[in-house]
Amino acid sequence: MDIVKLTLTKVPELYLEAENITPDHFAGKTAQQIGELHVHLGNTTAKISDYFTVEGKGGATAADTKIIISGPTDKVKYIGMKMTAGEIEVQGNTDMYTAAWMAGGKIHVKGNVDSFCAIGMTGGEFIVDGNAKNYLAASYRGDWRGMQGGKVIVKGNAGSDTATFMNGGTIDIGGNVDVHLGTHAEGGKIIVRGNAKGRVGGQMVKGDIFVLGQVERMMPTYILKGEEEVELDGKKQMFHVWIGDMGERHGKRKGEIIYGKIYVPSGKAEAAAPAARAERKKKLTDKQLEQVKEAFKGQEPTVQQVRTYIYDTFDIDMKPMQVSRLIDGLKR
Amino acid sequence: MSKTCTDVICPFCGTLCDDLIVTTDDEGKKILNVENACAIGAEKFLHASDHSHRVTRPQKLQEDGSFKEITYDEAIEYTAQMLANAKKPSMYGWSSTNCESQSVGHEIAELCGALVDNTAAVCHGTTLIAVQNVGIPSCTLGEVKNRADRVIFWGCNPAHAHPRHMSRYSIFPRGYFTGKGQKQRKIIVVDPRPTDTASLADVHLQVEQGYDYELLQALRAAVRGNELTGDIIAGVPKEKVYEAAELLKSGRFGVIFFGMGVTQSLGKDHNIDAAIMLTKDLNDYTKFSIIAMRGHYNVTGSGQVLGWQFGFPYSVDLSRGFARYNPGETGTIEVLKRKEIDAMFVLGSDPGAHFPMECVKEISRLPSVAIDPHITPTTAICKVHVPVAFVGVEVGGNCYRMDNVPIEARKVVEPPEGMMTDEEFLKAVLKRVKELKAN
């Protein structure tokens, strides 16, 4: 396998659209030819070599090509869009549409990714070591085909609208997810190892969702069907099975209606009951307060920034109102 | 003596009332009286013709923070230079102007590779996303007036936001099949607060704030006769949900009106998605429609014009020479927040008053032009403010009502002397941009 090394040397002033960074485009090209490929910044067109240093060369085919991207790539969009084979490894963070409409191969992002990653994915493997933002593995606006195949693994948290219109493939999220998980899903498998915020499986027709933590508030249109032993990660576990969405159309197989299923580990059913709202008063200790103060010293942070920081470091989900008071307090 | 104009269009809200009677003085310069309009509409006419407080020439922000008067030509030059030299300019607003101006603006945007976005971004944009996902079974307001006997107001308060909507179309009027007016209609209001609209309702479902999606899905399940989990669903007792479902199914013609309470609360497009699907489900039992309560008088028109020119109703990105669209990436708030643009052009809207502070700060940092008849928070932070004539009062043009019916607005008075209209100004900018791009 031939390796192409891209290093971002010049941080773009706006955002860079780099849909040409895929093994499909790099295959059979020398470093110089790769450097000639286009990247876009607003209404201007530049070359990859204007922003990146290129080393190595592409393999004979896409499958023989591996791309290693390093440097501050936070502002680069569309990496690996529509790739069909080969491998991409990103050392840092990437922006939106990483692995969008991916059909094959492998992308490994060692940092965080932004929204709309892996949308409309049909195959391949997408691994994120950090967090993903909203619309992970969802569909493009108006499309009824979201993720249709392949595998998405996010080791951190994911945002809202994950797996909208999913109808195949597997998503594995190590952390928590925000609202609207698997909306309109018509197949596929989602595993959330942390907590889910709510509206899990809204309008779901078919498919499986595993939430190994808590579901903060189950949809009223899901009905507890009973306990079932299901194999997950190679070992059998007992799960409470919720079926639904009762408000949505459902197909029949052998005279039996097929519902979407949400699996919650047994023993956590109480927390998953719809009336129970996990709304404990959440406060920071003095030590944590000091840490927040230190982190935002001399800045004017927004409520969202502080909230995200608190969520990421202490795993406390504070209400925006609380955070805003906290910021006022710190200023004083 | 005075002159009377009948059938004048009111350029305030999306209801676009078309029965106003405006009395002007003989020369057609001053408005003396406005009949039939709501308080807000009448005020819009009366205060437009009071020229004493109006800015009549463009002004430029100076380094010390004060504004200095400049000529229209200088303003045109600044705007054209700014748009032509930017790598990714944004052209936002468009909701308070006529379709003719919008069309000229879009031509500029296409030449400059700009983002075009209208106020749907902070309003009913989520509705448009939901419509793309699941379609929309809709009707015109005339049908509502003549047929509807089940009316739902979900997350909207027309008593204050669309003052004449209830009396002209939805609650009180006596239509062809609704001869008894209000007596024949059942009104359901879904709102976390007891609003003035809710006081007119037969059923007020006081939904828990931010749980509209759960209630809508529960209603869908109830319409299908499926069971629900829990006794209280999103703040509403379970029996009441089943009762409401029965009430809706028993009607002959129903309509759902929805507003900002569902489009901009948690869930956004998913709420509308569920509301549209509820409408679709109810069509298995009776006839049902759904209409968005659009705010600005021509925000619908902006969606229409963008739709026929570029194929997308808002948040259109033309930077690569072809139209792309993805709210969340190409929306004005997102690009301002992420610092993705390098110039800002605002026409017929007031982002300074409605955007998050972070975005407003970004506007003030960028080269920016605001086109607005009034002095607003936006014009106060933009580098150049260009005052223009009031559309619907001082200049006519095409506008779209909230149910997508085009209505031609009328001119009733003359603008202050020497003032340009939106269209004239944009055409001049377009001409200059063409010259700049030719080199």
CSV table of C-alpha atoms in Angstrom, one decimal, chain B:
chain,number,residue,atom,x,y,z
B,1,MET,CA,-60.4,67.2,-0.3
B,2,SER,CA,-58.7,63.8,-0.1
B,3,LYS,CA,-58.2,60.7,-2.2
B,4,THR,CA,-59.2,57.2,-1.2
B,5,CYS,CA,-57.5,54.0,-2.2
B,6,THR,CA,-59.5,50.8,-1.7
B,7,ASP,CA,-58.3,47.2,-1.6
B,8,VAL,CA,-54.9,48.1,-0.4
B,9,ILE,CA,-52.5,45.3,0.7
B,10,CYS,CA,-51.2,45.5,4.3
B,11,PRO,CA,-47.4,44.9,4.3
B,12,PHE,CA,-47.1,43.7,7.9
B,13,CYS,CA,-47.7,40.0,8.6
B,14,GLY,CA,-48.1,36.8,6.5
B,15,THR,CA,-51.9,37.2,6.5
B,16,LEU,CA,-51.4,39.9,3.9
B,17,CYS,CA,-54.9,41.5,4.4
B,18,ASP,CA,-56.1,42.9,1.1
B,19,ASP,CA,-59.2,45.0,2.1
B,20,LEU,CA,-57.6,48.1,3.6
B,21,ILE,CA,-58.9,51.5,2.7
B,22,VAL,CA,-56.3,54.3,2.8
B,23,THR,CA,-57.2,58.0,2.6
B,24,THR,CA,-54.4,60.3,1.4
B,25,ASP,CA,-54.2,64.0,0.8
B,26,ASP,CA,-54.7,65.4,-2.7
B,27,GLU,CA,-51.1,65.2,-3.8
B,28,GLY,CA,-50.8,61.6,-2.6
B,29,LYS,CA,-48.0,62.6,-0.2
B,30,LYS,CA,-49.5,62.1,3.2
B,31,ILE,CA,-51.7,59.3,4.6
B,32,LEU,CA,-54.6,60.7,6.6
B,33,ASN,CA,-56.5,57.6,7.6
B,34,VAL,CA,-56.3,53.8,7.4
B,35,GLU,CA,-59.4,51.7,7.7
B,36,ASN,CA,-59.9,47.9,8.3
B,37,ALA,CA,-56.2,47.3,9.3
B,38,CYS,CA,-55.2,46.0,12.6
B,39,ALA,CA,-53.4,48.4,15.0
B,40,ILE,CA,-50.0,47.3,13.8
B,41,GLY,CA,-50.8,47.5,10.1
B,42,ALA,CA,-52.4,50.9,10.5
B,43,GLU,CA,-49.4,52.2,12.3
B,44,LYS,CA,-47.1,50.9,9.6
B,45,PHE,CA,-48.9,53.1,7.0
B,46,LEU,CA,-49.3,56.2,9.2
B,47,HIS,CA,-45.7,56.2,10.4
B,48,ALA,CA,-44.3,55.7,6.9
B,49,SER,CA,-45.9,58.9,5.7
B,50,ASP,CA,-44.5,60.9,8.7
B,51,HIS,CA,-41.3,61.9,7.1
B,52,SER,CA,-39.9,63.9,10.0
B,53,HIS,CA,-38.1,60.9,11.6
B,54,ARG,CA,-37.0,59.2,8.4
B,55,VAL,CA,-33.4,58.9,7.2
B,56,THR,CA,-33.6,59.9,3.5
B,57,ARG,CA,-30.0,59.5,2.4
B,58,PRO,CA,-27.4,56.7,2.9
B,59,GLN,CA,-25.0,57.0,5.7
B,60,LYS,CA,-21.6,55.6,6.5
B,61,LEU,CA,-20.2,54.6,9.8
B,62,GLN,CA,-17.2,56.7,10.7
B,63,GLU,CA,-14.2,55.6,12.9
B,64,ASP,CA,-15.5,57.5,15.9
B,65,GLY,CA,-18.8,55.6,15.8
B,66,SER,CA,-20.9,58.4,14.3
B,67,PHE,CA,-22.7,58.2,10.9
B,68,LYS,CA,-21.9,60.5,8.0
B,69,GLU,CA,-24.3,61.2,5.1
B,70,ILE,CA,-23.1,59.9,1.7
B,71,THR,CA,-24.8,59.9,-1.7
B,72,TYR,CA,-26.6,56.9,-3.2
B,73,ASP,CA,-23.8,56.6,-5.8
B,74,GLU,CA,-21.2,56.2,-3.0
B,75,ALA,CA,-23.3,53.6,-1.3
B,76,ILE,CA,-23.8,51.7,-4.6
B,77,GLU,CA,-20.0,51.8,-5.1
B,78,TYR,CA,-19.3,50.5,-1.6
B,79,THR,CA,-21.8,47.7,-1.8
B,80,ALA,CA,-20.7,46.6,-5.2
B,81,GLN,CA,-17.0,46.6,-4.2
B,82,MET,CA,-17.7,44.8,-1.0
B,83,LEU,CA,-19.7,42.0,-2.7
B,84,ALA,CA,-17.4,41.7,-5.7
B,85,ASN,CA,-14.2,41.4,-3.7
B,86,ALA,CA,-15.5,39.1,-1.0
B,87,LYS,CA,-14.6,35.4,-1.1
B,88,LYS,CA,-17.8,34.3,0.6
B,89,PRO,CA,-20.3,37.1,1.1
B,90,SER,CA,-23.7,36.5,2.7
B,91,MET,CA,-26.9,38.2,1.5
B,92,TYR,CA,-29.5,37.9,4.2
B,93,GLY,CA,-33.0,39.2,4.8
B,94,TRP,CA,-35.4,39.5,1.8
B,95,SER,CA,-38.5,39.0,3.7
B,96,SER,CA,-39.7,42.6,3.8
B,97,THR,CA,-39.4,43.4,0.2
B,98,ASN,CA,-41.1,42.5,-3.0
B,99,CYS,CA,-40.3,39.5,-5.2
B,100,GLU,CA,-39.0,41.7,-8.0
B,101,SER,CA,-36.2,43.0,-5.7
B,102,GLN,CA,-35.5,39.5,-4.5
B,103,SER,CA,-35.0,38.4,-8.0
B,104,VAL,CA,-32.4,41.1,-8.7
B,105,GLY,CA,-30.7,40.4,-5.5
B,106,HIS,CA,-30.3,36.7,-6.4
B,107,GLU,CA,-28.7,37.7,-9.7
B,108,ILE,CA,-26.1,39.7,-7.7
B,109,ALA,CA,-25.6,36.7,-5.4
B,110,GLU,CA,-25.0,34.4,-8.3
B,111,LEU,CA,-22.4,36.7,-9.8
B,112,CYS,CA,-20.6,37.2,-6.5
B,113,GLY,CA,-20.8,33.6,-5.3
B,114,ALA,CA,-22.7,34.6,-2.2
B,115,LEU,CA,-24.9,32.8,0.3
B,116,VAL,CA,-28.5,33.8,0.0
B,117,ASP,CA,-30.7,33.3,3.1
B,118,ASN,CA,-34.0,34.7,4.3
B,119,THR,CA,-35.5,35.2,7.7
B,120,ALA,CA,-36.9,31.6,7.5
B,121,ALA,CA,-33.5,30.8,9.1
B,122,VAL,CA,-34.8,32.0,12.5
B,123,CYS,CA,-38.4,31.3,11.8
B,124,HIS,CA,-40.1,28.7,9.6
B,125,GLY,CA,-37.0,27.3,8.0
B,126,THR,CA,-37.4,24.2,10.0
B,127,THR,CA,-40.9,23.8,8.4
B,128,LEU,CA,-39.3,23.9,5.0
B,129,ILE,CA,-36.9,21.1,6.0
B,130,ALA,CA,-39.8,19.0,7.3
B,131,VAL,CA,-41.7,19.6,4.1
B,132,GLN,CA,-38.7,18.3,2.2
B,133,ASN,CA,-38.6,15.2,4.4
B,134,VAL,CA,-42.3,14.2,4.3
B,135,GLY,CA,-44.2,16.6,2.0
B,136,ILE,CA,-47.1,18.8,2.9
B,137,PRO,CA,-50.9,18.4,2.6
B,138,SER,CA,-52.0,22.1,2.5
B,139,CYS,CA,-54.7,24.4,1.3
B,140,THR,CA,-55.4,28.1,0.9
B,141,LEU,CA,-56.9,30.3,3.6
B,142,GLY,CA,-60.1,30.7,1.5
B,143,GLU,CA,-60.7,27.0,1.9
B,144,VAL,CA,-60.2,27.3,5.7
B,145,LYS,CA,-62.7,30.1,5.8
B,146,ASN,CA,-65.4,28.2,3.8
B,147,ARG,CA,-64.9,24.7,5.0
B,148,ALA,CA,-62.9,24.3,8.2
B,149,ASP,CA,-64.8,23.1,11.3
B,150,ARG,CA,-61.7,21.8,13.3
B,151,VAL,CA,-59.0,24.4,13.8
B,152,ILE,CA,-55.8,23.7,15.7
B,153,PHE,CA,-53.4,26.5,16.7
B,154,TRP,CA,-50.1,24.8,17.7
B,155,GLY,CA,-47.5,27.0,19.3
B,156,CYS,CA,-48.8,30.2,17.8
B,157,ASN,CA,-50.7,33.2,19.1
B,158,PRO,CA,-52.5,34.9,16.2
B,159,ALA,CA,-54.4,37.1,18.6
B,160,HIS,CA,-51.2,39.1,18.9
B,161,ALA,CA,-49.0,38.0,16.0
B,162,HIS,CA,-51.5,37.8,13.1
B,163,PRO,CA,-54.3,40.0,14.5
B,164,ARG,CA,-56.8,39.7,11.7
B,165,HIS,CA,-56.1,36.0,10.9
B,166,MET,CA,-58.9,34.7,13.3
B,167,SER,CA,-61.5,37.1,12.1
B,168,ARG,CA,-60.8,36.8,8.4
B,169,TYR,CA,-60.0,33.1,8.0
B,170,SER,CA,-59.8,30.8,10.9
B,171,ILE,CA,-62.3,31.3,13.8
B,172,PHE,CA,-65.1,33.8,13.3
B,173,PRO,CA,-65.9,34.2,9.6
B,174,ARG,CA,-69.0,32.7,8.1
B,175,GLY,CA,-68.1,30.9,4.9
B,176,TYR,CA,-70.0,28.8,2.3
B,177,PHE,CA,-70.1,25.6,4.3
B,178,THR,CA,-69.5,27.3,7.7
B,179,GLY,CA,-72.6,29.5,7.9
B,180,LYS,CA,-72.6,29.6,11.6
B,181,GLY,CA,-69.1,30.9,12.0
B,182,GLN,CA,-67.5,30.3,15.3
B,183,LYS,CA,-70.4,28.2,16.6
B,184,GLN,CA,-69.7,25.6,13.9
B,185,ARG,CA,-66.0,25.4,14.6
B,186,LYS,CA,-64.1,23.5,17.3
B,187,ILE,CA,-60.9,25.3,18.2
B,188,ILE,CA,-57.9,23.5,19.8
B,189,VAL,CA,-55.0,25.5,21.1
B,190,VAL,CA,-51.8,23.8,22.0
B,191,ASP,CA,-49.6,26.2,24.0
B,192,PRO,CA,-47.7,25.9,27.3
B,193,ARG,CA,-49.1,29.3,28.3
B,194,PRO,CA,-52.7,30.5,28.6
B,195,THR,CA,-52.6,33.0,25.8
B,196,ASP,CA,-55.3,35.2,24.4
B,197,THR,CA,-55.8,32.8,21.6
B,198,ALA,CA,-56.1,30.0,24.1
B,199,SER,CA,-59.0,31.9,25.8
B,200,LEU,CA,-61.0,31.4,22.6
B,201,ALA,CA,-60.3,27.6,22.5
B,202,ASP,CA,-62.8,24.8,23.1
B,203,VAL,CA,-59.8,22.6,24.1
B,204,HIS,CA,-56.6,24.0,25.4
B,205,LEU,CA,-53.8,21.4,25.6
B,206,GLN,CA,-51.3,22.9,28.0
B,207,VAL,CA,-48.2,21.0,26.7
B,208,GLU,CA,-45.1,20.9,28.8
B,209,GLN,CA,-42.7,23.3,27.3
B,210,GLY,CA,-40.3,21.6,24.8
B,211,TYR,CA,-42.3,18.3,24.5
B,212,ASP,CA,-44.4,19.0,21.5
B,213,TYR,CA,-42.9,16.1,19.6
B,214,GLU,CA,-44.0,13.6,22.2
B,215,LEU,CA,-47.5,15.0,22.2
B,216,LEU,CA,-47.8,15.0,18.4
B,217,GLN,CA,-46.6,11.4,18.2
B,218,ALA,CA,-48.9,10.5,21.1
B,219,LEU,CA,-51.8,12.1,19.1
B,220,ARG,CA,-50.8,10.1,16.1
B,221,ALA,CA,-50.8,6.9,18.1
B,222,ALA,CA,-54.2,7.9,19.6
B,223,VAL,CA,-55.6,8.6,16.1
B,224,ARG,CA,-54.6,5.0,15.2
B,225,GLY,CA,-56.2,3.7,18.3
B,226,ASN,CA,-52.9,2.4,19.7
B,227,GLU,CA,-52.1,2.4,23.4
B,228,LEU,CA,-49.7,4.9,25.1
B,229,THR,CA,-47.3,4.6,28.0
B,230,GLY,CA,-47.7,6.8,31.0
B,231,ASP,CA,-50.7,8.7,32.4
B,232,ILE,CA,-49.5,12.2,31.7
B,233,ILE,CA,-48.2,12.7,28.2
B,234,ALA,CA,-46.0,15.8,27.8
B,235,GLY,CA,-48.0,17.5,30.5
B,236,VAL,CA,-51.4,16.5,29.2
B,237,PRO,CA,-53.5,13.8,30.8
B,238,LYS,CA,-53.8,10.6,28.6
B,239,GLU,CA,-57.6,10.8,28.4
B,240,LYS,CA,-57.4,14.3,27.1
B,241,VAL,CA,-55.1,13.2,24.3
B,242,TYR,CA,-57.6,10.5,23.2
B,243,GLU,CA,-60.5,13.0,23.5
B,244,ALA,CA,-58.6,15.4,21.3
B,245,ALA,CA,-57.9,12.7,18.7
B,246,GLU,CA,-61.6,11.8,18.6
B,247,LEU,CA,-62.5,15.5,18.2
B,248,LEU,CA,-60.2,15.8,15.3
B,249,LYS,CA,-61.4,12.6,13.6
B,250,SER,CA,-65.1,13.7,13.9
B,251,GLY,CA,-64.7,16.9,11.9
B,252,ARG,CA,-65.5,17.4,8.2
B,253,PHE,CA,-62.5,19.6,7.4
B,254,GLY,CA,-59.7,20.4,9.7
B,255,VAL,CA,-56.6,22.6,9.6
B,256,ILE,CA,-53.5,22.9,11.7
B,257,PHE,CA,-51.9,26.3,12.0
B,258,PHE,CA,-48.5,26.2,13.7
B,259,GLY,CA,-46.0,28.9,14.6
B,260,MET,CA,-42.7,29.6,16.3
B,261,GLY,CA,-43.6,27.6,19.4
B,262,VAL,CA,-43.0,24.4,17.5
B,263,THR,CA,-40.6,25.4,14.8
B,264,GLN,CA,-38.0,26.9,17.1
B,265,SER,CA,-38.4,24.8,20.3
B,266,LEU,CA,-36.5,21.6,20.9
B,267,GLY,CA,-36.7,19.2,18.0
B,268,LYS,CA,-37.4,21.9,15.4
B,269,ASP,CA,-38.0,20.3,12.0
B,270,HIS,CA,-38.9,17.0,13.7
B,271,ASN,CA,-41.9,18.7,15.4
B,272,ILE,CA,-43.2,19.9,12.1
B,273,ASP,CA,-42.4,16.5,10.6
B,274,ALA,CA,-44.6,14.9,13.2
B,275,ALA,CA,-47.3,17.5,12.7
B,276,ILE,CA,-47.4,16.9,9.0
B,277,MET,CA,-47.6,13.2,9.5
B,278,LEU,CA,-50.5,13.7,12.0
B,279,THR,CA,-52.3,15.7,9.2
B,280,LYS,CA,-51.6,12.8,6.8
B,281,ASP,CA,-52.8,10.2,9.3
B,282,LEU,CA,-56.0,12.3,9.9
B,283,ASN,CA,-56.7,12.2,6.2
B,284,ASP,CA,-57.5,8.5,6.6
B,285,TYR,CA,-60.6,9.6,8.5
B,286,THR,CA,-61.5,13.1,7.3
B,287,LYS,CA,-60.0,16.0,5.3
B,288,PHE,CA,-57.1,17.7,7.0
B,289,SER,CA,-54.6,20.4,6.0
B,290,ILE,CA,-51.7,22.2,7.6
B,291,ILE,CA,-50.5,25.8,7.1
B,292,ALA,CA,-47.5,27.5,8.6
B,293,MET,CA,-48.2,30.9,10.2
B,294,ARG,CA,-45.5,32.8,8.3
B,295,GLY,CA,-44.3,36.0,10.0
B,296,HIS,CA,-43.1,38.7,7.6
B,297,TYR,CA,-45.4,39.6,4.8
B,298,ASN,CA,-43.2,38.3,2.0
B,299,VAL,CA,-41.0,35.6,3.6
B,300,THR,CA,-43.1,33.1,1.7
B,301,GLY,CA,-42.3,35.0,-1.5
B,302,SER,CA,-38.6,34.8,-0.8
B,303,GLY,CA,-38.9,31.1,-0.5
B,304,GLN,CA,-40.9,31.0,-3.7
B,305,VAL,CA,-38.4,33.1,-5.7
B,306,LEU,CA,-35.4,31.2,-4.3
B,307,GLY,CA,-37.3,28.0,-5.1
B,308,TRP,CA,-37.9,28.7,-8.7
B,309,GLN,CA,-34.5,30.3,-9.3
B,310,PHE,CA,-32.2,27.9,-7.4
B,311,GLY,CA,-34.4,25.0,-6.3
B,312,PHE,CA,-34.1,25.6,-2.5
B,313,PRO,CA,-36.2,27.8,-0.3
B,314,TYR,CA,-33.6,29.3,2.0
B,315,SER,CA,-29.9,29.0,3.1
B,316,VAL,CA,-28.7,28.7,-0.5
B,317,ASP,CA,-25.0,28.6,-1.0
B,318,LEU,CA,-23.9,29.9,-4.4
B,319,SER,CA,-20.2,30.2,-3.6
B,320,ARG,CA,-19.1,27.4,-6.0
B,321,GLY,CA,-21.3,28.7,-8.9
B,322,PHE,CA,-24.0,26.2,-8.4
B,323,ALA,CA,-26.7,26.1,-5.7
B,324,ARG,CA,-26.1,24.1,-2.6
B,325,TYR,CA,-28.2,23.9,0.5
B,326,ASN,CA,-27.9,22.6,3.9
B,327,PRO,CA,-29.3,24.5,6.9
B,328,GLY,CA,-26.9,23.9,9.7
B,329,GLU,CA,-24.0,24.6,7.4
B,330,THR,CA,-25.1,27.3,5.0
B,331,GLY,CA,-27.6,29.1,7.3
B,332,THR,CA,-26.6,32.7,8.1
B,333,ILE,CA,-26.4,32.1,11.9
B,334,GLU,CA,-24.1,29.1,11.5
B,335,VAL,CA,-21.8,30.8,9.1
B,336,LEU,CA,-21.6,33.9,11.3
B,337,LYS,CA,-20.9,31.8,14.3
B,338,ARG,CA,-18.3,29.7,12.6
B,339,LYS,CA,-16.8,32.8,11.0
B,340,GLU,CA,-17.3,31.3,7.5
B,341,ILE,CA,-18.1,34.5,5.6
B,342,ASP,CA,-16.2,37.7,4.9
B,343,ALA,CA,-18.9,40.2,4.0
B,344,MET,CA,-22.5,40.7,5.1
B,345,PHE,CA,-25.4,42.3,3.1
B,346,VAL,CA,-28.7,42.7,4.9
B,347,LEU,CA,-31.9,43.8,3.2
B,348,GLY,CA,-35.4,43.9,4.7
B,349,SER,CA,-34.6,42.2,7.9
B,350,ASP,CA,-33.1,43.0,11.3
B,351,PRO,CA,-30.6,40.3,12.4
B,352,GLY,CA,-29.1,42.8,14.8
B,353,ALA,CA,-32.2,42.5,17.0
B,354,HIS,CA,-32.8,38.8,16.5
B,355,PHE,CA,-29.5,36.9,16.1
B,356,PRO,CA,-27.4,35.6,18.9
B,357,MET,CA,-25.0,38.1,20.3
B,358,GLU,CA,-22.0,36.2,18.9
B,359,CYS,CA,-23.4,36.6,15.4
B,360,VAL,CA,-24.2,40.3,15.8
B,361,LYS,CA,-20.6,40.9,17.0
B,362,GLU,CA,-19.4,39.1,13.9
B,363,ILE,CA,-21.6,41.3,11.6
B,364,SER,CA,-20.1,44.4,13.2
B,365,ARG,CA,-16.6,43.1,12.6
B,366,LEU,CA,-17.2,42.4,8.9
B,367,PRO,CA,-17.7,44.8,6.0
B,368,SER,CA,-21.4,45.2,6.0
B,369,VAL,CA,-24.3,47.0,4.3
B,370,ALA,CA,-27.9,47.2,5.6
B,371,ILE,CA,-30.8,48.3,3.4
B,372,ASP,CA,-33.7,49.3,5.5
B,373,PRO,CA,-36.2,52.2,5.6
B,374,HIS,CA,-35.8,52.4,9.4
B,375,ILE,CA,-32.9,52.9,11.8
B,376,THR,CA,-32.6,49.4,13.4
B,377,PRO,CA,-30.1,47.6,15.6
B,378,THR,CA,-28.7,46.2,12.3
B,379,THR,CA,-28.2,49.5,10.6
B,380,ALA,CA,-26.5,50.8,13.7
B,381,ILE,CA,-23.7,48.2,13.5
B,382,CYS,CA,-23.4,47.9,9.7
B,383,LYS,CA,-20.7,50.0,7.9
B,384,VAL,CA,-23.2,51.5,5.5
B,385,HIS,CA,-26.9,52.1,6.0
B,386,VAL,CA,-29.0,52.7,2.8
B,387,PRO,CA,-32.6,53.9,3.5
B,388,VAL,CA,-35.2,52.9,0.9
B,389,ALA,CA,-38.9,53.4,0.2
B,390,PHE,CA,-41.4,51.2,2.0
B,391,VAL,CA,-42.6,48.3,-0.1
B,392,GLY,CA,-46.4,48.1,0.0
B,393,VAL,CA,-46.7,51.7,1.0
B,394,GLU,CA,-44.5,53.8,-1.3
B,395,VAL,CA,-43.8,51.2,-3.9
B,396,GLY,CA,-45.8,48.2,-5.1
B,397,GLY,CA,-44.7,44.7,-6.0
B,398,ASN,CA,-45.5,41.1,-5.7
B,399,CYS,CA,-45.9,39.4,-2.4
B,400,TYR,CA,-46.9,35.9,-1.2
B,401,ARG,CA,-49.4,35.2,1.5
B,402,MET,CA,-48.7,32.5,4.1
B,403,ASP,CA,-50.6,30.0,2.1
B,404,ASN,CA,-48.5,30.6,-1.0
B,405,VAL,CA,-51.0,32.8,-2.8
B,406,PRO,CA,-49.3,35.7,-4.7
B,407,ILE,CA,-50.9,39.1,-4.1
B,408,GLU,CA,-49.8,42.3,-5.8
B,409,ALA,CA,-49.1,45.0,-3.2
B,410,ARG,CA,-50.1,48.6,-4.1
B,411,LYS,CA,-48.4,52.0,-3.9
B,412,VAL,CA,-50.4,54.5,-2.0
B,413,VAL,CA,-48.1,57.5,-1.4
B,414,GLU,CA,-44.9,59.0,-2.9
B,415,PRO,CA,-41.7,58.3,-1.1
B,416,PRO,CA,-39.7,61.3,0.2
B,417,GLU,CA,-38.0,63.1,-2.6
B,418,GLY,CA,-34.9,61.5,-4.2
B,419,MET,CA,-35.3,58.2,-2.3
B,420,MET,CA,-34.5,54.9,-4.1
B,421,THR,CA,-36.5,51.8,-3.9
B,422,ASP,CA,-35.0,48.4,-3.1
B,423,GLU,CA,-35.3,47.3,-6.7
B,424,GLU,CA,-33.7,50.5,-8.1
B,425,PHE,CA,-30.8,50.3,-5.6
B,426,LEU,CA,-30.2,46.6,-6.3
B,427,LYS,CA,-30.3,47.1,-10.1
B,428,ALA,CA,-27.6,49.8,-9.8
B,429,VAL,CA,-25.5,47.5,-7.6
B,430,LEU,CA,-26.0,44.7,-10.1
B,431,LYS,CA,-24.8,47.0,-13.0
B,432,ARG,CA,-21.7,48.0,-11.0
B,433,VAL,CA,-20.9,44.4,-10.0
B,434,LYS,CA,-21.1,43.3,-13.6
B,435,GLU,CA,-18.6,46.0,-14.5
B,436,LEU,CA,-16.3,44.9,-11.7
B,437,LYS,CA,-16.5,41.2,-12.6
B,438,ALA,CA,-15.9,41.9,-16.3
B,439,ASN,CA,-12.4,43.2,-15.5
